[in-house]
Short mmCIF file of C-alpha atoms in Angstrom, two decimals:
data_model
loop_
_atom_site.label_atom_id
_atom_site.label_comp_id
_atom_site.label_asym_id
_atom_site.label_seq_id
_atom_site.Cartn_x
_atom_site.Cartn_y
_atom_site.Cartn_z
CA MET T 1 -41.00 1.70 -7.72
CA THR T 2 -40.13 -1.94 -7.29
CA LYS T 3 -42.52 -4.27 -9.10
CA CYS T 4 -43.44 -7.88 -8.35
CA PHE T 5 -45.71 -10.62 -9.55
CA TRP T 6 -48.79 -11.15 -7.40
CA ASN T 7 -51.37 -13.70 -8.42
CA GLY T 8 -51.30 -13.24 -12.17
CA GLU T 9 -50.21 -9.58 -12.40
CA ILE T 10 -47.09 -7.49 -12.32
CA VAL T 11 -47.82 -4.76 -9.73
CA PRO T 12 -45.95 -2.21 -7.61
CA VAL T 13 -44.79 -4.11 -4.54
CA ASP T 14 -46.43 -1.52 -2.29
CA THR T 15 -49.86 -2.39 -3.67
CA VAL T 16 -49.64 -6.11 -2.73
CA ALA T 17 -52.14 -6.80 0.03
CA ILE T 18 -51.70 -10.23 1.56
CA SER T 19 -54.67 -11.18 3.69
CA PRO T 20 -54.20 -11.91 7.42
CA PHE T 21 -56.10 -15.16 6.69
CA ASP T 22 -53.51 -16.21 4.08
CA LEU T 23 -52.18 -19.68 5.08
CA GLY T 24 -48.71 -18.34 4.44
CA PHE T 25 -49.06 -15.61 7.05
CA LEU T 26 -51.36 -17.45 9.51
CA ARG T 27 -49.93 -20.99 9.30
CA ALA T 28 -46.51 -20.89 7.50
CA TYR T 29 -48.15 -23.09 4.86
CA ALA T 30 -45.99 -21.90 1.95
CA VAL T 31 -42.96 -22.98 -0.12
CA TYR T 32 -40.11 -20.79 -1.10
CA GLU T 33 -37.31 -20.48 -3.73
CA GLY T 34 -34.42 -18.09 -4.00
CA VAL T 35 -33.19 -17.84 -7.55
CA ALA T 36 -30.27 -15.98 -9.09
CA ALA T 37 -30.71 -14.33 -12.43
CA PHE T 38 -28.17 -13.13 -14.98
CA ASP T 39 -28.90 -10.64 -17.75
CA GLY T 40 -32.61 -11.15 -17.41
CA GLU T 41 -32.48 -14.94 -17.32
CA PRO T 42 -33.15 -17.03 -14.17
CA PHE T 43 -30.23 -19.45 -13.51
CA HIS T 44 -31.06 -23.15 -13.44
CA PHE T 45 -34.71 -22.37 -13.41
CA ASP T 46 -35.71 -25.96 -14.18
CA ASP T 47 -34.04 -27.19 -10.97
CA HIS T 48 -35.76 -24.46 -8.90
CA TYR T 49 -39.14 -25.28 -10.45
CA GLU T 50 -38.67 -29.00 -9.76
CA ARG T 51 -37.73 -28.32 -6.13
CA LEU T 52 -40.67 -25.95 -5.71
CA ARG T 53 -42.95 -28.60 -7.07
CA ALA T 54 -41.49 -31.28 -4.85
CA SER T 55 -41.66 -29.08 -1.70
CA ALA T 56 -45.26 -28.21 -2.53
CA HIS T 57 -46.09 -31.86 -3.06
CA THR T 58 -44.57 -32.74 0.38
CA ILE T 59 -47.01 -30.39 2.14
CA GLY T 60 -49.95 -31.13 -0.23
CA LEU T 61 -49.88 -27.75 -1.90
CA SER T 62 -50.81 -27.32 -5.55
CA VAL T 63 -48.54 -25.35 -7.90
CA PRO T 64 -50.91 -23.33 -10.12
CA TYR T 65 -48.31 -22.61 -12.83
CA THR T 66 -46.41 -24.78 -15.24
CA SER T 67 -42.66 -24.53 -15.52
CA GLU T 68 -43.05 -22.47 -18.68
CA GLN T 69 -45.61 -20.10 -17.12
CA LEU T 70 -43.49 -19.49 -14.02
CA LEU T 71 -40.28 -18.98 -16.11
CA THR T 72 -42.15 -16.42 -18.20
CA THR T 73 -43.29 -14.76 -15.04
CA LEU T 74 -39.77 -14.52 -13.65
CA ARG T 75 -38.52 -13.03 -16.85
CA GLU T 76 -41.34 -10.47 -16.77
CA VAL T 77 -40.56 -9.49 -13.20
CA LEU T 78 -36.93 -8.96 -14.18
CA ARG T 79 -37.93 -6.85 -17.15
CA ALA T 80 -40.44 -4.81 -15.12
CA ASN T 81 -37.64 -3.95 -12.65
CA GLU T 82 -35.16 -3.13 -15.48
CA LEU T 83 -32.97 -6.06 -14.40
CA SER T 84 -32.16 -7.21 -17.96
CA LYS T 85 -28.48 -6.66 -17.40
CA GLY T 86 -26.27 -7.97 -14.58
CA ARG T 87 -27.11 -10.15 -11.60
CA ALA T 88 -30.41 -10.16 -9.67
CA SER T 89 -31.79 -12.07 -6.69
CA MET T 90 -35.28 -13.42 -7.01
CA ARG T 91 -37.63 -14.86 -4.44
CA ILE T 92 -40.68 -17.05 -5.11
CA VAL T 93 -43.26 -17.59 -2.35
CA LEU T 94 -46.24 -19.87 -2.97
CA SER T 95 -48.74 -20.14 -0.18
CA GLY T 96 -52.02 -21.91 0.23
CA GLY T 97 -54.07 -18.72 0.03
CA GLU T 98 -56.88 -17.86 2.42
CA ALA T 99 -57.47 -20.38 5.18
CA ASP T 100 -60.65 -22.45 5.46
CA HIS T 101 -61.70 -22.38 9.17
CA GLY T 102 -58.32 -20.98 10.12
CA ILE T 103 -56.35 -24.04 9.10
CA GLY T 104 -57.83 -25.73 5.99
CA TYR T 105 -56.34 -25.41 2.52
CA ASN T 106 -58.67 -25.18 -0.54
CA PRO T 107 -56.63 -25.86 -3.72
CA GLY T 108 -57.15 -23.25 -6.43
CA ASN T 109 -56.75 -20.12 -4.31
CA GLU T 110 -52.98 -20.10 -3.82
CA THR T 111 -51.03 -16.88 -3.30
CA CYS T 112 -47.98 -16.57 -5.48
CA ILE T 113 -45.44 -13.72 -5.15
CA VAL T 114 -42.28 -13.28 -7.25
CA LEU T 115 -39.83 -10.60 -6.15
CA ALA T 116 -36.62 -9.37 -7.72
CA GLU T 117 -33.84 -7.09 -6.67
CA PRO T 118 -30.49 -6.10 -8.17
CA ALA T 119 -27.52 -8.01 -6.76
CA LYS T 120 -23.78 -7.67 -6.95
CA GLU T 121 -21.62 -10.42 -8.30
CA PRO T 122 -20.12 -12.17 -5.26
CA ALA T 123 -16.33 -11.49 -5.16
CA TYR T 124 -14.62 -12.97 -2.13
CA THR T 125 -11.27 -11.51 -1.15
CA GLU T 126 -11.25 -13.34 2.17
CA GLY T 127 -13.23 -16.08 3.88
CA GLY T 128 -16.22 -15.52 6.07
CA SER T 129 -16.96 -17.07 9.44
CA LEU T 130 -19.65 -19.46 10.68
CA LEU T 131 -21.40 -19.66 13.99
CA LEU T 132 -22.61 -23.06 15.24
CA HIS T 133 -26.17 -23.77 16.38
CA GLU T 134 -27.66 -27.11 17.32
CA PHE T 135 -30.81 -27.50 15.26
CA GLN T 136 -32.58 -29.87 12.91
CA ARG T 137 -35.28 -28.53 10.60
CA ASN T 138 -38.53 -30.37 10.21
CA LEU T 139 -39.23 -31.66 6.63
CA PRO T 140 -35.60 -30.92 5.86
CA THR T 141 -35.72 -31.72 2.14
CA CYS T 142 -38.73 -29.45 1.76
CA LYS T 143 -38.10 -25.68 1.21
CA THR T 144 -40.94 -24.13 3.12
CA VAL T 145 -40.93 -20.61 4.63
CA GLU T 146 -40.01 -22.17 8.06
CA TYR T 147 -37.03 -19.94 8.83
CA ALA T 148 -38.08 -18.63 12.25
CA VAL T 149 -34.94 -20.05 13.89
CA ALA T 150 -32.74 -18.68 11.08
CA VAL T 151 -34.24 -15.21 11.58
CA SER T 152 -33.84 -15.40 15.35
CA LEU T 153 -30.05 -16.00 14.94
CA GLN T 154 -29.41 -13.08 12.52
CA ALA T 155 -28.89 -10.44 15.22
CA GLU T 156 -26.13 -12.50 16.79
CA ARG T 157 -24.68 -13.31 13.39
CA VAL T 158 -24.51 -9.59 12.48
CA ALA T 159 -23.14 -8.65 15.92
CA ARG T 160 -20.34 -11.24 15.58
CA ASN T 161 -19.75 -10.32 11.92
CA ALA T 162 -20.35 -13.89 10.89
CA ALA T 163 -21.33 -15.02 7.35
CA GLU T 164 -23.69 -17.77 8.29
CA ILE T 165 -25.08 -20.13 10.95
CA LEU T 166 -24.14 -23.80 10.68
CA TYR T 167 -26.76 -26.23 12.03
CA HIS T 168 -25.64 -29.46 13.62
CA THR T 169 -27.40 -32.21 15.49
CA LYS T 170 -26.22 -35.34 17.33
CA GLY T 171 -22.61 -34.43 16.55
CA GLU T 172 -23.32 -34.34 12.79
CA LEU T 173 -23.27 -31.39 10.37
CA ARG T 174 -26.48 -30.58 8.60
CA GLU T 175 -26.69 -27.32 6.57
CA CYS T 176 -26.39 -23.58 7.15
CA ALA T 177 -29.44 -21.37 7.77
CA THR T 178 -29.67 -20.44 4.10
CA SER T 179 -26.87 -22.45 2.43
CA ASN T 180 -25.11 -25.81 2.23
CA ILE T 181 -21.69 -26.64 3.56
CA PHE T 182 -18.64 -28.41 2.03
CA LEU T 183 -15.36 -29.46 3.60
CA VAL T 184 -12.22 -30.14 1.71
CA LYS T 185 -9.80 -32.69 3.15
CA ASN T 186 -6.81 -34.09 1.34
CA GLY T 187 -8.15 -32.91 -2.00
CA VAL T 188 -11.56 -34.59 -1.45
CA LEU T 189 -14.82 -32.63 -1.21
CA ILE T 190 -17.14 -33.81 1.64
CA THR T 191 -20.73 -32.60 2.21
CA PRO T 192 -23.64 -33.86 4.27
CA ASP T 193 -26.29 -35.77 2.33
CA LYS T 194 -29.17 -36.34 4.78
CA GLU T 195 -31.73 -34.29 6.65
CA ILE T 196 -30.83 -31.21 4.70
CA LEU T 197 -32.15 -29.10 1.87
CA LEU T 198 -30.55 -30.35 -1.28
CA GLY T 199 -29.35 -27.01 -2.64
CA ILE T 200 -29.24 -26.31 -6.34
CA THR T 201 -25.85 -24.45 -5.98
CA ARG T 202 -24.72 -27.49 -3.99
CA LYS T 203 -25.68 -29.75 -6.94
CA ILE T 204 -24.02 -27.50 -9.50
CA THR T 205 -20.88 -27.41 -7.36
CA ILE T 206 -20.74 -31.18 -7.15
CA ASP T 207 -21.16 -31.40 -10.93
CA ILE T 208 -18.32 -28.91 -11.42
CA ALA T 209 -16.09 -30.77 -8.97
CA HIS T 210 -16.71 -34.02 -10.79
CA SER T 211 -15.98 -32.43 -14.13
CA LEU T 212 -12.69 -31.11 -12.71
CA GLY T 213 -11.75 -34.58 -11.52
CA TYR T 214 -12.33 -34.17 -7.75
CA THR T 215 -13.80 -36.85 -5.59
CA VAL T 216 -16.96 -35.79 -3.78
CA GLU T 217 -18.19 -37.72 -0.75
CA GLU T 218 -21.84 -37.06 -0.01
CA ARG T 219 -22.24 -38.68 3.45
CA THR T 220 -22.71 -38.11 7.14
CA VAL T 221 -20.17 -35.51 8.27
CA LEU T 222 -19.15 -35.27 11.88
CA LEU T 223 -18.91 -31.95 13.64
CA THR T 224 -15.36 -32.95 14.66
CA GLU T 225 -14.31 -33.14 11.02
CA LEU T 226 -14.43 -29.36 10.86
CA GLU T 227 -11.35 -29.22 13.00
CA THR T 228 -9.11 -30.97 10.52
CA ALA T 229 -10.61 -29.67 7.27
CA ASP T 230 -8.15 -28.05 4.88
CA GLU T 231 -10.85 -25.82 3.41
CA VAL T 232 -14.54 -25.07 4.08
CA PHE T 233 -17.02 -23.29 1.85
CA ILE T 234 -20.74 -22.77 1.66
CA THR T 235 -23.08 -22.64 -1.35
CA SER T 236 -26.32 -20.89 -2.09
CA SER T 237 -28.14 -19.22 -4.99
CA PHE T 238 -27.35 -15.76 -3.66
CA ARG T 239 -23.72 -16.43 -2.72
CA ASP T 240 -22.56 -18.97 -5.32
CA ILE T 241 -19.56 -20.55 -3.57
CA MET T 242 -18.36 -18.64 -0.44
CA PRO T 243 -15.09 -19.49 1.28
CA ILE T 244 -15.07 -19.93 5.04
CA SER T 245 -11.98 -19.07 7.03
CA HIS T 246 -13.32 -19.32 10.59
CA ILE T 247 -15.80 -21.46 12.51
CA GLU T 248 -16.63 -19.77 15.80
CA ASP T 249 -13.14 -18.86 17.02
CA ASN T 250 -11.34 -21.58 15.15
CA THR T 251 -9.36 -21.02 12.00
CA VAL T 252 -10.02 -23.21 8.99
CA GLY T 253 -6.86 -24.46 7.21
CA ASN T 254 -4.47 -21.53 6.62
CA ARG T 255 -7.18 -18.90 6.90
CA LYS T 256 -6.89 -17.89 3.25
CA ILE T 257 -9.22 -18.87 0.48
CA GLY T 258 -8.20 -22.44 -0.25
CA PRO T 259 -6.93 -23.43 -3.71
CA ILE T 260 -9.71 -25.90 -4.38
CA THR T 261 -12.38 -23.44 -3.24
CA GLU T 262 -10.80 -20.81 -5.52
CA THR T 263 -10.76 -23.25 -8.45
CA LEU T 264 -14.45 -24.05 -7.92
CA ILE T 265 -15.41 -20.39 -7.59
CA GLN T 266 -13.81 -19.60 -10.88
CA ALA T 267 -15.33 -22.59 -12.64
CA PHE T 268 -18.73 -21.71 -11.24
CA LYS T 269 -18.63 -18.20 -12.77
CA LYS T 270 -18.25 -19.79 -16.23
CA LYS T 271 -21.62 -21.48 -15.77
CA TYR T 272 -23.69 -18.35 -15.79
CA MET K 1 -67.84 -6.25 7.28
CA THR K 2 -65.53 -8.10 9.66
CA LYS K 3 -63.10 -5.82 11.40
CA CYS K 4 -59.70 -6.54 12.84
CA PHE K 5 -56.86 -4.84 14.57
CA TRP K 6 -53.89 -4.09 12.34
CA ASN K 7 -50.90 -2.22 13.72
CA GLY K 8 -52.69 0.22 15.93
CA GLU K 9 -56.08 0.56 14.23
CA ILE K 10 -59.37 -1.26 13.97
CA VAL K 11 -59.96 -1.63 10.21
CA PRO K 12 -62.13 -3.70 7.88
CA VAL K 13 -60.24 -7.01 7.42
CA ASP K 14 -60.41 -6.59 3.62
CA THR K 15 -58.31 -3.44 3.86
CA VAL K 16 -55.42 -5.17 5.62
CA ALA K 17 -52.37 -5.25 3.31
CA ILE K 18 -49.59 -7.44 4.68
CA SER K 19 -46.38 -6.89 2.72
CA PRO K 20 -44.74 -9.78 0.83
CA PHE K 21 -41.56 -8.74 2.68
CA ASP K 22 -43.22 -9.30 6.05
CA LEU K 23 -41.15 -11.76 8.10
CA GLY K 24 -44.41 -13.52 8.97
CA PHE K 25 -45.18 -14.25 5.37
CA LEU K 26 -41.60 -14.64 3.99
CA ARG K 27 -39.96 -16.44 6.91
CA ALA K 28 -42.64 -17.72 9.29
CA TYR K 29 -41.11 -15.46 11.93
CA ALA K 30 -44.26 -14.85 13.89
CA VAL K 31 -45.99 -15.98 17.10
CA TYR K 32 -49.60 -16.91 17.44
CA GLU K 33 -52.40 -17.17 20.02
CA GLY K 34 -55.93 -18.51 19.74
CA VAL K 35 -58.13 -17.05 22.46
CA ALA K 36 -61.77 -17.77 23.38
CA ALA K 37 -63.92 -14.86 24.43
CA PHE K 38 -67.20 -14.79 26.32
CA ASP K 39 -69.65 -11.83 26.36
CA GLY K 40 -66.94 -9.47 25.04
CA GLU K 41 -64.23 -10.59 27.47
CA PRO K 42 -61.16 -12.65 26.46
CA PHE K 43 -60.88 -15.84 28.57
CA HIS K 44 -57.71 -16.27 30.63
CA PHE K 45 -56.15 -13.40 28.74
CA ASP K 46 -53.22 -13.09 31.16
CA ASP K 47 -52.16 -16.70 30.42
CA HIS K 48 -52.37 -16.04 26.67
CA TYR K 49 -50.38 -12.80 26.99
CA GLU K 50 -47.68 -14.52 29.04
CA ARG K 51 -47.33 -17.35 26.54
CA LEU K 52 -47.27 -14.84 23.62
CA ARG K 53 -44.49 -13.00 25.40
CA ALA K 54 -42.58 -16.20 26.17
CA SER K 55 -42.93 -17.51 22.61
CA ALA K 56 -41.79 -14.20 21.20
CA HIS K 57 -38.84 -14.15 23.61
CA THR K 58 -37.79 -17.60 22.35
CA ILE K 59 -37.42 -16.39 18.80
CA GLY K 60 -36.09 -12.98 19.80
CA LEU K 61 -39.22 -11.05 18.76
CA SER K 62 -40.32 -7.91 20.66
CA VAL K 63 -43.90 -7.59 21.81
CA PRO K 64 -44.81 -3.95 21.19
CA TYR K 65 -47.85 -3.93 23.50
CA THR K 66 -48.28 -4.28 27.20
CA SER K 67 -50.71 -6.80 28.58
CA GLU K 68 -53.20 -4.04 29.34
CA GLN K 69 -52.85 -2.55 25.80
CA LEU K 70 -53.40 -5.90 24.11
CA LEU K 71 -56.35 -6.76 26.35
CA THR K 72 -57.97 -3.40 25.47
CA THR K 73 -57.35 -4.18 21.78
CA LEU K 74 -59.01 -7.55 22.00
CA ARG K 75 -62.01 -6.05 23.73
CA GLU K 76 -62.16 -3.37 20.99
CA VAL K 77 -62.10 -6.03 18.23
CA LEU K 78 -64.88 -7.88 19.91
CA ARG K 79 -66.93 -4.66 20.18
CA ALA K 80 -66.18 -3.64 16.59
CA ASN K 81 -67.53 -7.01 15.47
CA GLU K 82 -70.57 -6.83 17.65
CA LEU K 83 -69.37 -9.85 19.68
CA SER K 84 -70.30 -8.47 23.07
CA LYS K 85 -72.63 -11.37 23.73
CA GLY K 86 -71.90 -15.08 23.50
CA ARG K 87 -68.76 -16.89 22.53
CA ALA K 88 -66.13 -15.78 20.03
CA SER K 89 -62.87 -17.15 18.72
CA MET K 90 -59.95 -14.75 18.50
CA ARG K 91 -56.59 -15.06 16.84
CA ILE K 92 -53.42 -12.94 17.53
CA VAL K 93 -50.56 -12.96 15.09
CA LEU K 94 -47.44 -11.01 15.82
CA SER K 95 -44.75 -11.06 13.18
CA GLY K 96 -41.34 -9.33 12.84
CA GLY K 97 -42.62 -6.91 10.16
CA GLU K 98 -40.67 -6.16 6.99
CA ALA K 99 -37.51 -8.16 6.50
CA ASP K 100 -34.11 -6.56 6.45
CA HIS K 101 -32.16 -8.16 3.54
CA GLY K 102 -34.82 -10.86 3.22
CA ILE K 103 -34.12 -12.40 6.63
CA GLY K 104 -33.11 -9.80 9.23
CA TYR K 105 -35.51 -8.56 11.96
CA ASN K 106 -35.45 -4.88 12.98
CA PRO K 107 -37.31 -4.47 16.33
CA GLY K 108 -39.91 -1.73 16.35
CA ASN K 109 -41.68 -2.58 13.07
CA GLU K 110 -43.67 -5.57 14.04
CA THR K 111 -46.91 -6.54 12.41
CA CYS K 112 -49.77 -7.35 14.79
CA ILE K 113 -53.13 -8.62 13.72
CA VAL K 114 -56.07 -9.46 15.99
CA LEU K 115 -59.02 -11.28 14.43
CA ALA K 116 -62.37 -12.31 15.97
CA GLU K 117 -65.26 -14.40 14.74
CA PRO K 118 -68.44 -15.62 16.40
CA ALA K 119 -68.27 -19.18 17.74
CA LYS K 120 -70.79 -21.68 19.01
CA GLU K 121 -70.56 -23.09 22.42
CA PRO K 122 -68.99 -26.59 22.09
CA ALA K 123 -71.66 -29.21 22.97
CA TYR K 124 -70.46 -32.83 22.53
CA THR K 125 -73.11 -35.47 22.16
CA GLU K 126 -70.54 -38.05 21.09
CA GLY K 127 -66.79 -38.42 20.92
CA GLY K 128 -64.63 -37.48 17.96
CA SER K 129 -61.82 -39.51 16.43
CA LEU K 130 -58.07 -38.92 16.16
CA LEU K 131 -55.66 -39.82 13.37
CA LEU K 132 -52.04 -40.64 14.22
CA HIS K 133 -49.02 -38.94 12.66
CA GLU K 134 -45.36 -39.30 13.54
CA PHE K 135 -44.05 -35.79 14.01
CA GLN K 136 -42.20 -33.63 16.51
CA ARG K 137 -42.51 -29.86 16.20
CA ASN K 138 -39.37 -27.67 16.50
CA LEU K 139 -39.37 -25.26 19.39
CA PRO K 140 -42.32 -27.24 20.83
CA THR K 141 -43.00 -24.96 23.78
CA CYS K 142 -43.07 -21.92 21.52
CA LYS K 143 -46.35 -21.08 19.75
CA THR K 144 -45.16 -19.80 16.37
CA VAL K 145 -47.11 -19.88 13.14
CA GLU K 146 -45.29 -23.14 12.17
CA TYR K 147 -48.37 -25.24 11.27
CA ALA K 148 -47.40 -26.39 7.75
CA VAL K 149 -47.59 -30.03 8.71
CA ALA K 150 -50.93 -29.52 10.54
CA VAL K 151 -52.35 -27.76 7.43
CA SER K 152 -51.06 -30.55 5.16
CA LEU K 153 -53.00 -33.14 7.21
CA GLN K 154 -56.35 -31.35 7.18
CA ALA K 155 -57.57 -32.80 3.89
CA GLU K 156 -57.13 -36.34 5.19
CA ARG K 157 -58.62 -35.43 8.55
CA VAL K 158 -61.77 -34.02 6.83
CA ALA K 159 -61.98 -36.96 4.39
CA ARG K 160 -61.85 -39.41 7.28
CA ASN K 161 -64.20 -37.34 9.39
CA ALA K 162 -61.67 -37.09 12.24
CA ALA K 163 -61.55 -34.45 14.91
CA GLU K 164 -57.85 -34.05 15.15
CA ILE K 165 -54.36 -35.31 14.32
CA LEU K 166 -52.34 -36.74 17.22
CA TYR K 167 -48.56 -36.37 16.91
CA HIS K 168 -46.25 -38.99 18.33
CA THR K 169 -42.57 -39.66 18.13
CA LYS K 170 -40.32 -42.46 19.33
CA GLY K 171 -43.28 -44.33 20.63
CA GLU K 172 -44.37 -41.46 22.84
CA LEU K 173 -47.37 -39.20 22.65
CA ARG K 174 -46.82 -35.50 22.08
CA GLU K 175 -49.78 -33.23 21.28
CA CYS K 176 -52.44 -32.83 18.64
CA ALA K 177 -52.10 -30.46 15.72
CA THR K 178 -54.00 -27.74 17.52
CA SER K 179 -54.79 -29.21 21.00
CA ASN K 180 -53.40 -31.23 23.88
CA ILE K 181 -54.33 -34.79 24.77
CA PHE K 182 -55.35 -36.41 28.03
CA LEU K 183 -55.91 -40.07 28.84
CA VAL K 184 -57.95 -41.38 31.80
CA LYS K 185 -56.92 -44.74 33.28
CA ASN K 186 -58.31 -46.10 36.55
CA GLY K 187 -59.64 -42.69 37.48
CA VAL K 188 -56.24 -40.96 36.99
CA LEU K 189 -55.65 -38.24 34.33
CA ILE K 190 -52.46 -38.69 32.28
CA THR K 191 -51.05 -36.15 29.89
CA PRO K 192 -47.66 -35.61 28.17
CA ASP K 193 -45.44 -32.94 29.74
CA LYS K 194 -42.49 -32.56 27.43
CA GLU K 195 -41.78 -31.40 23.85
CA ILE K 196 -45.25 -30.01 23.55
CA LEU K 197 -47.07 -26.70 23.64
CA LEU K 198 -48.32 -26.18 27.18
CA GLY K 199 -51.87 -25.34 26.36
CA ILE K 200 -53.88 -22.89 28.47
CA THR K 201 -57.02 -25.10 28.31
CA ARG K 202 -54.72 -27.98 29.36
CA LYS K 203 -53.63 -25.99 32.39
CA ILE K 204 -57.16 -24.98 33.28
CA THR K 205 -58.30 -28.61 32.94
CA ILE K 206 -55.53 -29.79 35.23
CA ASP K 207 -56.51 -27.19 37.83
CA ILE K 208 -60.16 -28.22 37.60
CA ALA K 209 -59.18 -31.93 37.93
CA HIS K 210 -57.17 -31.16 41.03
CA SER K 211 -59.95 -29.20 42.54
CA LEU K 212 -62.32 -32.16 41.97
CA GLY K 213 -59.85 -34.46 43.76
CA TYR K 214 -58.46 -36.30 40.71
CA THR K 215 -54.82 -37.29 40.39
CA VAL K 216 -53.12 -35.87 37.35
CA GLU K 217 -49.93 -37.41 36.03
CA GLU K 218 -47.92 -35.06 33.79
CA ARG K 219 -45.29 -37.38 32.31
CA THR K 220 -44.02 -39.25 29.30
CA VAL K 221 -46.97 -41.12 27.79
CA LEU K 222 -46.41 -44.09 25.58
CA LEU K 223 -48.36 -44.59 22.38
CA THR K 224 -49.29 -48.08 23.59
CA GLU K 225 -51.07 -46.53 26.58
CA LEU K 226 -53.85 -45.36 24.24
CA GLU K 227 -54.91 -48.96 23.81
CA THR K 228 -55.87 -49.43 27.48
CA ALA K 229 -57.11 -45.91 28.22
CA ASP K 230 -60.63 -45.78 29.75
CA GLU K 231 -61.25 -42.34 28.36
CA VAL K 232 -59.41 -39.90 26.07
CA PHE K 233 -60.10 -36.25 25.52
CA ILE K 234 -58.39 -33.25 23.91
CA THR K 235 -58.27 -29.61 25.07
CA SER K 236 -57.89 -26.29 23.20
CA SER K 237 -59.09 -22.77 23.47
CA PHE K 238 -61.61 -23.22 20.64
CA ARG K 239 -62.87 -26.68 21.79
CA ASP K 240 -62.68 -26.51 25.59
CA ILE K 241 -62.62 -30.25 26.51
CA MET K 242 -63.52 -32.58 23.58
CA PRO K 243 -64.20 -36.29 24.20
CA ILE K 244 -62.51 -38.81 21.92
CA SER K 245 -64.20 -42.11 21.12
CA HIS K 246 -61.87 -43.49 18.43
CA ILE K 247 -58.16 -43.42 17.54
CA GLU K 248 -57.71 -44.42 13.93
CA ASP K 249 -59.95 -47.54 13.81
CA ASN K 250 -59.70 -48.41 17.49
CA THR K 251 -62.41 -47.68 19.99
CA VAL K 252 -61.56 -45.83 23.19
CA GLY K 253 -63.14 -47.32 26.32
CA ASN K 254 -66.87 -47.98 25.74
CA ARG K 255 -67.06 -45.42 22.86
CA LYS K 256 -69.32 -43.10 24.89
CA ILE K 257 -68.31 -39.87 26.49
CA GLY K 258 -66.58 -41.09 29.62
CA PRO K 259 -67.85 -40.08 33.08
CA ILE K 260 -64.70 -38.22 34.10
CA THR K 261 -64.55 -36.38 30.76
CA GLU K 262 -68.21 -35.39 31.22
CA THR K 263 -67.53 -34.21 34.75
CA LEU K 264 -64.65 -32.07 33.60
CA ILE K 265 -66.60 -30.61 30.64
CA GLN K 266 -69.40 -29.50 32.96
CA ALA K 267 -66.93 -28.04 35.52
CA PHE K 268 -65.09 -26.24 32.67
CA LYS K 269 -68.25 -24.42 31.63
CA LYS K 270 -68.60 -22.95 35.09
CA LYS K 271 -65.22 -21.22 34.62
CA TYR K 272 -66.33 -18.85 31.84
#
């Protein structure tokens, strides 16, 4: 039986009973983190905690646990699920708890759930494809549970065998539904810097690229720049660095996993 | 013990156990309706059902109940809570049910909750006040559970004793956090028509205004038009028509409940 953390306890996930008055369920008033774990240890936990705290602050939500307490909790959830070896995918949801008059938040009664499941090490033998969708998230730097548009696009994504959905607006790239995007052009990495979620895998990738001597441009990226990119890849906690070979029906570069993408993927694995 | 409808049954609300994998909780993939009821009968149920269906359609969510089935359910929830006399406030939440791979929706496993609570008949002896907030909802015509910004503003609203939060963007009025807005100028009703939720109380109010011979302009409304409005009011299922006497620190008209607002409030009550 899968176990999870629910408001202070490790319990079988089937016994969790979220109230219909919970502000997470009733009003999408909740923040979210997806965290990779390796051999029982959450990866870059401090970065995830800091973003969770910042997201919560943006919507006025209190985080009832210190960084140390939440890290201990994540380790306990991994142990309870016998995930002390290999890779795991974890999710943290922190909501405002039961609503006051259907919409008010009373600090001190938050709902916190931590889930974990076993995951395979990503191993890309070919690139995936992206679908395009014109969309701009509200509160883009804030990682709330606002993924309704992302969910609504999954059926088409699966039907078209695509890896991800790439959001763009006003002719500019933003981010993918659950990942960040990078282009490589003439040996330079290029990635959007505004109106997006600043991903932790994105940050680690930029750090790795710098350490390998690559130039990284964090700037406005036009949709048209996709056409001339030599390589494209996406980054997220559950994918690490994933090569992209197609965008809609267009081929990226030479279709194969690009050399810089491959170099970054290998360097990333050494960070675990 | 308060009772509610949960996936086919009327149960005590404390026994509802929403899963942490529910797409409503995990991904805000859910649609919402707030419905007034009078003497055991939902008010303008057909309009609410039609909007629920349209909202669900927008995000690709299936509605597992016909209009007749859901109406019967709402009546049962009212009866189970002994709300067969007087006014009640009802909420319907329909979510995608348990997530597939954390983000996918499998039609046929939706979660549907119907809640009811007793409500007092709104009786306004003076006007309320509005706070301003620059914001544009995503999927504005779609009534999802995306209310995180609305929730985040409630503490300030309560602290400043305001009735509602008025969203505006690019110098144009949109809607309030949980209601629509109307201005009255020179005997004409003016209300925004784009990038907003098309409220059912808004629609009923427009119909009443027409029947009383007033002109109603549904159009782009500038923020600056608030300054010269003779009367302002807001509309929602739980408020009916609520007069507004102040916007931030500015007085609307002569501060009192305006004569056209009062006429509409009285005419609205005859519709129950």
